[in-house]
Amino acid sequence: MDPRAGDGEAFLAKVEAVVSPVLEAHALRLVDLQWRREGRRWVLRFFVDKPGGAGVVDCQRLSHEAGDVLDVSGLILESYDLEVSSPGLDRELRTDREFTWALGKDVRCWVREPVDGRLEFAGRLEAAGPERLAIAAPDGQTAEVPRALLTKARLDPAFRRK
């Protein structure tokens, strides 16, 4: 299959389906999956996590095993680079999958117009629905942030707040 033809989402769903057993075998959670042309090469990038965090060994193991199952599947015929990494401490959150993964984590987000007089929210992500995020601030107040107004959302690691 030429991944450039047709629906990119459908292609990524097929890649995910092929690699899912490997992810499950290693208790890894897929946070994001990207297929991009970078220069002259295609790059397939997995961002994975697990309780306690995904380490270098987890990423190496997934890279080898995912590469093997993808080769056997025949899903990608052209040469590409396979990259596996953890999502990072200050990952930008864009998709439903990323927001779901970030539940219970500290986040910071910005909106394009004031919500309750504010343009920026920070705190623990309590809920992430298709319409709204619920963010609990350190003072115990929970803000409901409409997703349609988001301009940016990202994890907010503790070291940035000091």
CSV table of N, CA and C in Angstrom, one decimal:
chain,number,residue,atom,x,y,z
A,1,MET,N,0.8,-1.2,0.0
A,1,MET,CA,0.0,0.0,0.0
A,1,MET,C,0.9,1.2,0.0
A,2,ASP,N,0.5,2.2,-0.8
A,2,ASP,CA,1.2,3.5,-0.8
A,2,ASP,C,0.5,4.3,0.3
A,3,PRO,N,1.2,4.5,1.4
A,3,PRO,CA,0.6,5.3,2.5
A,3,PRO,C,0.2,6.7,2.1
A,4,ARG,N,0.8,7.2,1.1
A,4,ARG,CA,0.5,8.6,0.7
A,4,ARG,C,-0.9,8.7,0.0
A,5,ALA,N,-1.4,7.5,-0.5
A,5,ALA,CA,-2.6,7.5,-1.2
A,5,ALA,C,-3.7,7.2,-0.2
A,6,GLY,N,-4.9,7.8,-0.4
A,6,GLY,CA,-6.0,7.4,0.5
A,6,GLY,C,-6.0,8.2,1.8
A,7,ASP,N,-6.7,7.6,2.7
A,7,ASP,CA,-7.0,8.2,4.0
A,7,ASP,C,-5.8,7.9,5.0
A,8,GLY,N,-5.1,8.9,5.5
A,8,GLY,CA,-4.0,8.7,6.4
A,8,GLY,C,-4.5,8.1,7.7
A,9,GLU,N,-5.7,8.5,8.2
A,9,GLU,CA,-6.2,8.0,9.4
A,9,GLU,C,-6.5,6.5,9.3
A,10,ALA,N,-7.0,6.0,8.2
A,10,ALA,CA,-7.2,4.6,8.0
A,10,ALA,C,-5.9,3.8,8.0
A,11,PHE,N,-4.9,4.4,7.3
A,11,PHE,CA,-3.6,3.8,7.3
A,11,PHE,C,-3.0,3.6,8.7
A,12,LEU,N,-3.1,4.7,9.5
A,12,LEU,CA,-2.6,4.6,10.9
A,12,LEU,C,-3.4,3.6,11.7
A,13,ALA,N,-4.7,3.5,11.5
A,13,ALA,CA,-5.5,2.5,12.2
A,13,ALA,C,-5.1,1.1,11.9
A,14,LYS,N,-4.7,0.9,10.6
A,14,LYS,CA,-4.2,-0.4,10.2
A,14,LYS,C,-2.8,-0.7,10.9
A,15,VAL,N,-2.0,0.3,10.9
A,15,VAL,CA,-0.7,0.1,11.6
A,15,VAL,C,-0.9,-0.2,13.1
A,16,GLU,N,-1.8,0.6,13.7
A,16,GLU,CA,-2.1,0.3,15.1
A,16,GLU,C,-2.6,-1.1,15.4
A,17,ALA,N,-3.5,-1.5,14.5
A,17,ALA,CA,-4.1,-2.9,14.6
A,17,ALA,C,-3.0,-3.9,14.6
A,18,VAL,N,-2.0,-3.7,13.7
A,18,VAL,CA,-1.0,-4.7,13.5
A,18,VAL,C,-0.1,-4.7,14.7
A,19,VAL,N,0.2,-3.6,15.3
A,19,VAL,CA,1.2,-3.5,16.4
A,19,VAL,C,0.5,-3.6,17.8
A,20,SER,N,-0.8,-3.6,17.9
A,20,SER,CA,-1.5,-3.7,19.2
A,20,SER,C,-1.1,-4.9,20.0
A,21,PRO,N,-1.0,-6.1,19.4
A,21,PRO,CA,-0.6,-7.2,20.3
A,21,PRO,C,0.8,-7.0,20.9
A,22,VAL,N,1.7,-6.4,20.2
A,22,VAL,CA,3.1,-6.1,20.8
A,22,VAL,C,3.0,-5.1,21.9
A,23,LEU,N,2.2,-4.1,21.7
A,23,LEU,CA,2.0,-3.1,22.8
A,23,LEU,C,1.4,-3.8,24.0
A,24,GLU,N,0.4,-4.6,23.8
A,24,GLU,CA,-0.3,-5.2,24.9
A,24,GLU,C,0.7,-6.2,25.6
A,25,ALA,N,1.5,-6.9,24.9
A,25,ALA,CA,2.4,-7.9,25.4
A,25,ALA,C,3.4,-7.2,26.4
A,26,HIS,N,3.7,-5.9,26.1
A,26,HIS,CA,4.7,-5.2,27.0
A,26,HIS,C,4.0,-4.2,27.9
A,27,ALA,N,2.7,-4.3,28.0
A,27,ALA,CA,1.9,-3.3,28.8
A,27,ALA,C,2.2,-1.9,28.5
A,28,LEU,N,2.3,-1.6,27.2
A,28,LEU,CA,2.6,-0.3,26.7
A,28,LEU,C,1.3,0.3,26.2
A,29,ARG,N,1.1,1.6,26.4
A,29,ARG,CA,-0.1,2.3,25.9
A,29,ARG,C,0.3,3.3,24.8
A,30,LEU,N,-0.4,3.2,23.7
A,30,LEU,CA,-0.1,4.1,22.5
A,30,LEU,C,-0.6,5.4,22.8
A,31,VAL,N,0.2,6.4,22.9
A,31,VAL,CA,-0.2,7.8,23.1
A,31,VAL,C,-0.4,8.5,21.8
A,32,ASP,N,0.5,8.3,20.9
A,32,ASP,CA,0.3,8.9,19.6
A,32,ASP,C,1.1,8.1,18.5
A,33,LEU,N,0.6,8.2,17.3
A,33,LEU,CA,1.2,7.5,16.2
A,33,LEU,C,1.3,8.5,15.0
A,34,GLN,N,2.4,8.6,14.4
A,34,GLN,CA,2.6,9.6,13.3
A,34,GLN,C,3.3,8.9,12.1
A,35,TRP,N,2.8,9.3,11.0
A,35,TRP,CA,3.5,8.9,9.7
A,35,TRP,C,3.7,10.1,8.9
A,36,ARG,N,5.0,10.4,8.7
A,36,ARG,CA,5.3,11.7,8.1
A,36,ARG,C,6.5,11.5,7.1
A,37,ARG,N,6.5,12.4,6.1
A,37,ARG,CA,7.6,12.5,5.2
A,37,ARG,C,8.5,13.5,5.7
A,38,GLU,N,9.8,13.1,5.9
A,38,GLU,CA,10.8,14.1,6.5
A,38,GLU,C,12.0,14.0,5.5
A,39,GLY,N,12.1,15.0,4.7
A,39,GLY,CA,13.2,15.0,3.7
A,39,GLY,C,12.8,13.9,2.7
A,40,ARG,N,13.7,13.0,2.4
A,40,ARG,CA,13.5,12.0,1.4
A,40,ARG,C,13.0,10.7,2.0
A,41,ARG,N,12.8,10.7,3.3
A,41,ARG,CA,12.4,9.4,4.0
A,41,ARG,C,11.0,9.6,4.6
A,42,TRP,N,10.4,8.4,4.7
A,42,TRP,CA,9.2,8.4,5.5
A,42,TRP,C,9.6,8.0,7.0
A,43,VAL,N,8.8,8.5,7.9
A,43,VAL,CA,9.1,8.2,9.3
A,43,VAL,C,7.8,7.7,10.0
A,44,LEU,N,7.9,6.6,10.6
A,44,LEU,CA,6.7,6.1,11.4
A,44,LEU,C,7.2,6.2,12.9
A,45,ARG,N,6.4,7.0,13.6
A,45,ARG,CA,6.8,7.4,15.0
A,45,ARG,C,5.7,6.9,16.0
A,46,PHE,N,6.1,6.1,16.9
A,46,PHE,CA,5.2,5.7,18.0
A,46,PHE,C,5.6,6.5,19.3
A,47,PHE,N,4.6,7.0,20.0
A,47,PHE,CA,4.9,7.5,21.3
A,47,PHE,C,4.1,6.6,22.3
A,48,VAL,N,4.8,6.0,23.2
A,48,VAL,CA,4.2,5.0,24.1
A,48,VAL,C,4.5,5.4,25.6
A,49,ASP,N,3.7,4.8,26.5
A,49,ASP,CA,3.8,5.0,27.9
A,49,ASP,C,3.3,3.8,28.6
A,50,LYS,N,3.7,3.7,29.9
A,50,LYS,CA,3.2,2.7,30.7
A,50,LYS,C,3.2,3.2,32.2
A,51,PRO,N,2.5,2.6,33.1
A,51,PRO,CA,2.6,3.0,34.5
A,51,PRO,C,4.1,3.0,34.9
A,52,GLY,N,4.5,4.1,35.5
A,52,GLY,CA,5.9,4.3,35.9
A,52,GLY,C,6.8,4.8,34.8
A,53,GLY,N,6.2,5.0,33.6
A,53,GLY,CA,6.9,5.6,32.5
A,53,GLY,C,7.6,4.5,31.6
A,54,ALA,N,7.6,4.8,30.3
A,54,ALA,CA,8.3,3.9,29.4
A,54,ALA,C,9.8,4.3,29.3
A,55,GLY,N,10.7,3.3,29.4
A,55,GLY,CA,12.1,3.6,29.4
A,55,GLY,C,12.7,3.3,28.0
A,56,VAL,N,14.0,3.4,28.0
A,56,VAL,CA,14.8,3.2,26.7
A,56,VAL,C,14.6,1.7,26.3
A,57,VAL,N,14.7,0.8,27.3
A,57,VAL,CA,14.6,-0.6,27.0
A,57,VAL,C,13.2,-0.9,26.4
A,58,ASP,N,12.1,-0.3,27.0
A,58,ASP,CA,10.8,-0.5,26.5
A,58,ASP,C,10.7,-0.1,25.0
A,59,CYS,N,11.3,1.1,24.8
A,59,CYS,CA,11.2,1.6,23.4
A,59,CYS,C,12.0,0.8,22.4
A,60,GLN,N,13.2,0.3,22.8
A,60,GLN,CA,14.0,-0.5,22.0
A,60,GLN,C,13.3,-1.8,21.6
A,61,ARG,N,12.7,-2.4,22.7
A,61,ARG,CA,12.0,-3.7,22.5
A,61,ARG,C,10.8,-3.5,21.5
A,62,LEU,N,10.0,-2.5,21.7
A,62,LEU,CA,8.9,-2.2,20.8
A,62,LEU,C,9.4,-1.9,19.4
A,63,SER,N,10.4,-1.2,19.3
A,63,SER,CA,11.0,-0.9,17.9
A,63,SER,C,11.3,-2.1,17.2
A,64,HIS,N,12.0,-3.0,17.8
A,64,HIS,CA,12.4,-4.3,17.1
A,64,HIS,C,11.2,-5.1,16.8
A,65,GLU,N,10.3,-5.3,17.8
A,65,GLU,CA,9.1,-6.2,17.6
A,65,GLU,C,8.1,-5.6,16.6
A,66,ALA,N,7.9,-4.3,16.8
A,66,ALA,CA,6.9,-3.6,15.9
A,66,ALA,C,7.4,-3.7,14.4
A,67,GLY,N,8.7,-3.4,14.3
A,67,GLY,CA,9.3,-3.5,12.9
A,67,GLY,C,9.1,-4.9,12.3
A,68,ASP,N,9.3,-5.9,13.1
A,68,ASP,CA,9.1,-7.3,12.6
A,68,ASP,C,7.7,-7.6,12.2
A,69,VAL,N,6.7,-7.2,13.0
A,69,VAL,CA,5.3,-7.5,12.7
A,69,VAL,C,4.9,-6.6,11.5
A,70,LEU,N,5.4,-5.4,11.4
A,70,LEU,CA,5.0,-4.6,10.3
A,70,LEU,C,5.6,-5.1,9.0
A,71,ASP,N,6.8,-5.6,9.1
A,71,ASP,CA,7.5,-6.2,7.9
A,71,ASP,C,6.6,-7.4,7.4
A,72,VAL,N,6.3,-8.3,8.3
A,72,VAL,CA,5.5,-9.5,8.0
A,72,VAL,C,4.1,-9.1,7.4
A,73,SER,N,3.5,-8.1,8.0
A,73,SER,CA,2.2,-7.7,7.5
A,73,SER,C,2.2,-7.2,6.1
A,74,GLY,N,3.3,-6.7,5.6
A,74,GLY,CA,3.3,-6.2,4.2
A,74,GLY,C,2.5,-4.8,4.1
A,75,LEU,N,2.2,-4.2,5.2
A,75,LEU,CA,1.4,-3.0,5.2
A,75,LEU,C,2.2,-1.8,4.6
A,76,ILE,N,3.5,-1.8,4.8
A,76,ILE,CA,4.4,-0.7,4.4
A,76,ILE,C,5.4,-1.3,3.4
A,77,LEU,N,5.3,-0.9,2.2
A,77,LEU,CA,6.2,-1.5,1.2
A,77,LEU,C,7.5,-0.7,1.0
A,78,GLU,N,7.4,0.6,1.2
A,78,GLU,CA,8.6,1.4,0.9
A,78,GLU,C,9.4,1.5,2.2
A,79,SER,N,10.7,1.9,2.0
A,79,SER,CA,11.5,2.0,3.2
A,79,SER,C,11.1,3.2,4.1
A,80,TYR,N,11.3,3.1,5.3
A,80,TYR,CA,11.0,4.1,6.3
A,80,TYR,C,11.8,3.9,7.5
A,81,ASP,N,11.8,5.0,8.4
A,81,ASP,CA,12.5,4.9,9.7
A,81,ASP,C,11.4,4.7,10.7
A,82,LEU,N,11.7,3.8,11.6
A,82,LEU,CA,10.8,3.5,12.7
A,82,LEU,C,11.4,4.1,14.0
A,83,GLU,N,10.6,5.0,14.6
A,83,GLU,CA,11.1,5.6,15.9
A,83,GLU,C,10.0,5.3,17.0
A,84,VAL,N,10.6,5.0,18.1
A,84,VAL,CA,9.7,4.8,19.3
A,84,VAL,C,10.3,5.6,20.4
A,85,SER,N,9.4,6.4,21.1
A,85,SER,CA,9.8,7.2,22.3
A,85,SER,C,8.7,7.3,23.3
A,86,SER,N,9.0,7.8,24.4
A,86,SER,CA,8.0,8.1,25.4
A,86,SER,C,7.4,9.5,25.0
A,87,PRO,N,6.3,9.8,25.5
A,87,PRO,CA,5.6,11.1,25.1
A,87,PRO,C,6.3,12.3,25.5
A,88,GLY,N,7.2,12.3,26.5
A,88,GLY,CA,7.9,13.5,27.0
A,88,GLY,C,7.1,14.1,28.1
A,89,LEU,N,7.9,14.9,28.9
A,89,LEU,CA,7.3,15.4,30.1
A,89,LEU,C,6.4,16.6,29.8
A,90,ASP,N,6.6,17.3,28.7
A,90,ASP,CA,5.8,18.5,28.5
A,90,ASP,C,5.1,18.4,27.1
A,91,ARG,N,4.6,17.2,26.9
A,91,ARG,CA,4.0,16.9,25.6
A,91,ARG,C,2.8,17.8,25.3
A,92,GLU,N,2.7,18.3,24.1
A,92,GLU,CA,1.5,19.0,23.7
A,92,GLU,C,0.4,18.0,23.5
A,93,LEU,N,-0.8,18.4,23.9
A,93,LEU,CA,-2.0,17.5,23.8
A,93,LEU,C,-2.9,18.0,22.7
A,94,ARG,N,-3.2,17.1,21.8
A,94,ARG,CA,-4.1,17.5,20.7
A,94,ARG,C,-5.2,16.6,20.4
A,95,THR,N,-5.0,15.3,20.6
A,95,THR,CA,-6.1,14.4,20.2
A,95,THR,C,-6.8,13.9,21.4
A,96,ASP,N,-8.0,13.3,21.1
A,96,ASP,CA,-8.7,12.6,22.2
A,96,ASP,C,-7.9,11.6,22.9
A,97,ARG,N,-7.1,10.8,22.2
A,97,ARG,CA,-6.3,9.8,22.8
A,97,ARG,C,-5.3,10.4,23.7
A,98,GLU,N,-4.7,11.5,23.3
A,98,GLU,CA,-3.7,12.2,24.2
A,98,GLU,C,-4.3,12.8,25.5
A,99,PHE,N,-5.5,13.4,25.3
A,99,PHE,CA,-6.2,13.9,26.5
A,99,PHE,C,-6.6,12.8,27.4
A,100,THR,N,-7.1,11.7,26.9
A,100,THR,CA,-7.4,10.5,27.7
A,100,THR,C,-6.2,10.0,28.5
A,101,TRP,N,-5.1,9.9,27.8
A,101,TRP,CA,-3.9,9.4,28.4
A,101,TRP,C,-3.4,10.4,29.5
A,102,ALA,N,-3.7,11.7,29.4
A,102,ALA,CA,-3.2,12.7,30.3
A,102,ALA,C,-4.2,12.8,31.5
A,103,LEU,N,-5.2,12.1,31.6
A,103,LEU,CA,-6.1,12.2,32.8
A,103,LEU,C,-5.3,11.9,34.0
A,104,GLY,N,-5.5,12.8,35.0
A,104,GLY,CA,-4.8,12.7,36.3
A,104,GLY,C,-3.5,13.3,36.3
A,105,LYS,N,-3.0,13.8,35.2
A,105,LYS,CA,-1.7,14.5,35.1
A,105,LYS,C,-1.9,16.0,35.2
A,106,ASP,N,-0.9,16.7,35.5
A,106,ASP,CA,-0.9,18.2,35.5
A,106,ASP,C,-0.8,18.7,34.1
A,107,VAL,N,-1.7,19.7,33.8
A,107,VAL,CA,-1.7,20.2,32.4
A,107,VAL,C,-1.8,21.7,32.5
A,108,ARG,N,-1.5,22.4,31.4
A,108,ARG,CA,-1.7,23.8,31.3
A,108,ARG,C,-2.3,24.0,29.9
A,109,CYS,N,-3.3,24.9,29.9
A,109,CYS,CA,-3.9,25.1,28.6
A,109,CYS,C,-4.3,26.6,28.4
A,110,TRP,N,-4.4,27.0,27.2
A,110,TRP,CA,-4.8,28.4,26.8
A,110,TRP,C,-6.0,28.4,25.9
A,111,VAL,N,-6.8,29.4,26.1
A,111,VAL,CA,-8.0,29.5,25.2
A,111,VAL,C,-8.0,30.9,24.5
A,112,ARG,N,-8.7,30.9,23.4
A,112,ARG,CA,-8.6,32.1,22.5
A,112,ARG,C,-9.5,33.2,23.0
A,113,GLU,N,-10.5,33.0,23.8
A,113,GLU,CA,-11.3,34.0,24.4
A,113,GLU,C,-11.5,33.7,25.9
A,114,PRO,N,-11.7,34.7,26.7
A,114,PRO,CA,-11.8,34.4,28.2
A,114,PRO,C,-12.9,33.4,28.5
A,115,VAL,N,-12.6,32.6,29.5
A,115,VAL,CA,-13.6,31.6,30.1
A,115,VAL,C,-13.5,32.0,31.6
A,116,ASP,N,-14.6,32.4,32.1
A,116,ASP,CA,-14.7,32.9,33.5
A,116,ASP,C,-13.6,34.0,33.7
A,117,GLY,N,-13.3,34.8,32.7
A,117,GLY,CA,-12.4,35.9,32.8
A,117,GLY,C,-10.9,35.5,32.7
A,118,ARG,N,-10.7,34.2,32.3
A,118,ARG,CA,-9.3,33.7,32.2
A,118,ARG,C,-9.0,33.2,30.8
A,119,LEU,N,-7.7,33.4,30.4
A,119,LEU,CA,-7.2,32.8,29.2
A,119,LEU,C,-6.3,31.6,29.3
A,120,GLU,N,-5.9,31.4,30.6
A,120,GLU,CA,-4.9,30.3,30.9
A,120,GLU,C,-5.4,29.5,32.1
A,121,PHE,N,-5.3,28.2,32.0
A,121,PHE,CA,-5.7,27.3,33.1
A,121,PHE,C,-4.6,26.3,33.4
A,122,ALA,N,-4.4,26.0,34.6
A,122,ALA,CA,-3.4,25.0,35.0
A,122,ALA,C,-3.9,24.2,36.2
A,123,GLY,N,-3.6,22.9,36.2
A,123,GLY,CA,-4.0,22.0,37.2
A,123,GLY,C,-4.1,20.6,36.8
A,124,ARG,N,-4.7,19.8,37.6
A,124,ARG,CA,-4.8,18.4,37.3
A,124,ARG,C,-6.0,18.1,36.3
A,125,LEU,N,-5.8,17.4,35.2
A,125,LEU,CA,-6.8,17.1,34.3
A,125,LEU,C,-7.7,16.0,34.9
A,126,GLU,N,-8.9,16.4,35.2
A,126,GLU,CA,-9.9,15.5,35.8
A,126,GLU,C,-10.8,14.8,34.8
A,127,ALA,N,-11.1,15.5,33.8
A,127,ALA,CA,-12.0,14.9,32.7
A,127,ALA,C,-11.7,15.5,31.4
A,128,ALA,N,-11.9,14.7,30.4
A,128,ALA,CA,-11.6,15.2,29.0
A,128,ALA,C,-12.7,14.6,28.1
A,129,GLY,N,-13.7,15.3,27.8
A,129,GLY,CA,-14.7,14.9,26.9
A,129,GLY,C,-14.6,15.6,25.6
A,130,PRO,N,-15.4,15.2,24.6
A,130,PRO,CA,-15.3,15.8,23.3
A,130,PRO,C,-15.6,17.3,23.3
A,131,GLU,N,-16.4,17.8,24.3
A,131,GLU,CA,-16.7,19.2,24.4
A,131,GLU,C,-15.9,20.0,25.4
A,132,ARG,N,-15.5,19.4,26.5
A,132,ARG,CA,-14.9,20.1,27.6
A,132,ARG,C,-13.8,19.4,28.3
A,133,LEU,N,-12.9,20.1,28.9
A,133,LEU,CA,-11.9,19.6,29.8
A,133,LEU,C,-12.3,20.1,31.2
A,134,ALA,N,-12.1,19.3,32.2
A,134,ALA,CA,-12.3,19.7,33.6
A,134,ALA,C,-10.9,19.7,34.2
A,135,ILE,N,-10.5,20.9,34.7
A,135,ILE,CA,-9.1,21.0,35.2
A,135,ILE,C,-9.2,21.5,36.7
A,136,ALA,N,-8.7,20.7,37.6
A,136,ALA,CA,-8.8,21.1,39.0
A,136,ALA,C,-7.5,21.8,39.4
A,137,ALA,N,-7.7,23.1,39.8
A,137,ALA,CA,-6.6,23.9,40.2
A,137,ALA,C,-6.1,23.5,41.6
A,138,PRO,N,-4.9,23.9,42.0
A,138,PRO,CA,-4.4,23.5,43.3
A,138,PRO,C,-5.3,24.0,44.5
A,139,ASP,N,-6.0,25.1,44.2
A,139,ASP,CA,-6.9,25.7,45.3
A,139,ASP,C,-8.2,24.9,45.4
A,140,GLY,N,-8.4,23.8,44.6
A,140,GLY,CA,-9.6,23.0,44.7
A,140,GLY,C,-10.7,23.4,43.8
A,141,GLN,N,-10.6,24.5,43.1
A,141,GLN,CA,-11.6,24.9,42.1
A,141,GLN,C,-11.4,24.1,40.8
A,142,THR,N,-12.5,23.7,40.3
A,142,THR,CA,-12.4,23.0,39.0
A,142,THR,C,-13.0,23.9,37.9
A,143,ALA,N,-12.2,24.1,36.9
A,143,ALA,CA,-12.6,24.9,35.7
A,143,ALA,C,-13.1,24.0,34.6
A,144,GLU,N,-14.2,24.4,34.0
A,144,GLU,CA,-14.7,23.7,32.8
A,144,GLU,C,-14.2,24.5,31.6
A,145,VAL,N,-13.4,23.9,30.7
A,145,VAL,CA,-12.8,24.6,29.6
A,145,VAL,C,-13.3,24.0,28.3
A,146,PRO,N,-14.0,24.8,27.5
A,146,PRO,CA,-14.5,24.3,26.2
A,146,PRO,C,-13.4,24.0,25.3
A,147,ARG,N,-13.4,22.8,24.7
A,147,ARG,CA,-12.3,22.3,23.9
A,147,ARG,C,-12.3,23.2,22.6
A,148,ALA,N,-13.4,23.6,22.2
A,148,ALA,CA,-13.5,24.4,20.9
A,148,ALA,C,-12.7,25.7,21.0
A,149,LEU,N,-12.5,26.2,22.3
A,149,LEU,CA,-11.7,27.4,22.5
A,149,LEU,C,-10.2,27.2,22.7
A,150,LEU,N,-9.8,26.0,22.8
A,150,LEU,CA,-8.4,25.7,23.1
A,150,LEU,C,-7.5,26.2,22.0
A,151,THR,N,-6.4,26.9,22.4
A,151,THR,CA,-5.4,27.2,21.4
A,151,THR,C,-4.2,26.3,21.6
A,152,LYS,N,-4.0,25.8,22.8
A,152,LYS,CA,-2.9,25.0,23.1
A,152,LYS,C,-3.1,24.3,24.5
A,153,ALA,N,-2.7,23.1,24.6
A,153,ALA,CA,-2.7,22.4,25.8
A,153,ALA,C,-1.5,21.5,25.9
A,154,ARG,N,-0.9,21.4,27.1
A,154,ARG,CA,0.3,20.6,27.2
A,154,ARG,C,0.4,20.1,28.7
A,155,LEU,N,1.2,19.0,28.8
A,155,LEU,CA,1.5,18.6,30.2
A,155,LEU,C,2.3,19.7,30.8
A,156,ASP,N,2.2,19.8,32.1
A,156,ASP,CA,2.8,20.8,32.9
A,156,ASP,C,3.7,20.2,34.0
A,157,PRO,N,4.9,19.8,33.6
A,157,PRO,CA,5.7,19.1,34.6
A,157,PRO,C,6.1,20.0,35.8
A,158,ALA,N,6.3,19.4,36.9
A,158,ALA,CA,6.5,20.1,38.2
A,158,ALA,C,7.8,21.0,38.1
A,159,PHE,N,8.8,20.6,37.3
A,159,PHE,CA,10.0,21.5,37.3
A,159,PHE,C,9.8,22.8,36.6
A,160,ARG,N,8.7,22.9,35.8
A,160,ARG,CA,8.5,24.2,35.1
A,160,ARG,C,7.8,25.2,36.0
A,161,ARG,N,7.2,24.7,37.1
A,161,ARG,CA,6.4,25.5,38.0
A,161,ARG,C,7.3,26.1,39.1
A,162,LYS,N,8.5,25.8,39.2
A,162,LYS,CA,9.3,26.3,40.3
A,162,LYS,C,10.0,27.6,39.9
